[in-house]
CSV table of C-alpha atoms in Angstrom, one decimal:
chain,number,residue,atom,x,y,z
S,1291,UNK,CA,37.4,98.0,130.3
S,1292,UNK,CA,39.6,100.2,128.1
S,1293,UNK,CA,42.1,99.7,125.7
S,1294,UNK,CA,45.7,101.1,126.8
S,1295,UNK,CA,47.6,100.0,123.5
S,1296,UNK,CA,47.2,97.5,120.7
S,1297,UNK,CA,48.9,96.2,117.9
S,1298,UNK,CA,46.2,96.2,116.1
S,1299,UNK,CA,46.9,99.1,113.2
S,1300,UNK,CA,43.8,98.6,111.0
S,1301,UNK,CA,41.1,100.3,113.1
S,1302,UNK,CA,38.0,101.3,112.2
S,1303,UNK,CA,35.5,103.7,114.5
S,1304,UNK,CA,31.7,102.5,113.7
S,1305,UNK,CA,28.1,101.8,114.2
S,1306,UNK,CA,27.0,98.4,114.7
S,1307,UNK,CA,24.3,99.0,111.6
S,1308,UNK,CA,22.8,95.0,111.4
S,1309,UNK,CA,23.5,91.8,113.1
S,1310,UNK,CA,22.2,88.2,111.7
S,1311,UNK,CA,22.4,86.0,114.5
S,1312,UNK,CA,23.3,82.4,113.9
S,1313,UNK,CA,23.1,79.3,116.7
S,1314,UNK,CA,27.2,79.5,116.9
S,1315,UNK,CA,28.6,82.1,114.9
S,1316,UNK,CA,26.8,85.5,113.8
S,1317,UNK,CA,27.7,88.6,111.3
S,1318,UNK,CA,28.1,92.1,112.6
S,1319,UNK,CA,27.8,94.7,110.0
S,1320,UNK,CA,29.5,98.0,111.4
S,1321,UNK,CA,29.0,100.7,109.2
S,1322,UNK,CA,32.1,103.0,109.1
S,1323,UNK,CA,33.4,105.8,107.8
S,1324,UNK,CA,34.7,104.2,104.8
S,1325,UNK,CA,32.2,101.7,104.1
S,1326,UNK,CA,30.7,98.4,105.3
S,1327,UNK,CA,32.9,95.9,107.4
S,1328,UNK,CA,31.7,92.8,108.4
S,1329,UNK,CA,33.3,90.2,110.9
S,1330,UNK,CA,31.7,87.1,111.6
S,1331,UNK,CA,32.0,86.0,115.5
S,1332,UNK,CA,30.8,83.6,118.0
S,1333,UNK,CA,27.1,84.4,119.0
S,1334,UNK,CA,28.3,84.1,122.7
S,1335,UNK,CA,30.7,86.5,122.1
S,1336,UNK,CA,27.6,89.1,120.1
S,1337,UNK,CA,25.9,88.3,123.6
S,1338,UNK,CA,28.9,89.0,126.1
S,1339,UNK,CA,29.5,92.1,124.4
S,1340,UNK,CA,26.0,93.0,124.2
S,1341,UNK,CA,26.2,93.9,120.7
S,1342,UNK,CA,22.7,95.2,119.2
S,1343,UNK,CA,22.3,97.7,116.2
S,1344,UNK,CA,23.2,100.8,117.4
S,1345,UNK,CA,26.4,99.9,119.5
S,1346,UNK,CA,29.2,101.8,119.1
S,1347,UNK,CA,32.5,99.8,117.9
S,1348,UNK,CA,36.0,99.7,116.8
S,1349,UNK,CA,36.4,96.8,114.0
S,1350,UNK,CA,40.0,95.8,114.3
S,1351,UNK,CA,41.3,94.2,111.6
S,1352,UNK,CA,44.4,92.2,111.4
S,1353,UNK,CA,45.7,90.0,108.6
S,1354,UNK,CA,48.0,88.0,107.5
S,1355,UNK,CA,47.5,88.4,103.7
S,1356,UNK,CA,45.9,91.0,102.0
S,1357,UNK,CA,45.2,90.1,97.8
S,1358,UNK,CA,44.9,92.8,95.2
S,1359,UNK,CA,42.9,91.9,91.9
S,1360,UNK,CA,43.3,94.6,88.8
S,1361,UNK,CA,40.2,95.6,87.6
């Protein structure tokens, strides 16, 4: 499968770097250009995609809020 076009503008190229596997949901660190992202997903879906360390992913990220905090 490929990806013709997405709406989807928050996209970042990566390397699935650790994955902590859960009985229904699990955690996918990607490591990216610009740092760490981590999604949480169904396991099923870690296994459908046959996700392992190593892979090579796109984390799409779409919100509908996005908080600021001063420092």
């Amino acid at each position: 499968m490929s990806i013709q076009s997405i709406n989807v503008r928050n996209q970042f190229r990566g390397t699935v770097r650790e994955i902590i596997e859960g009985p229904v949901l699990s955690e996918v660190d990607v490591a990216t250009p610009a740092g760490i992202v981590t999604s949480v997903i169904t396991t099923r879906s870690v296994k459908e995609l046959k996700l392992a360390p190593g892979s090579e992913v796109i984390a799409f990220v779409k919100a509908t809020e996005v908080s600021i905090a001063t420092l």
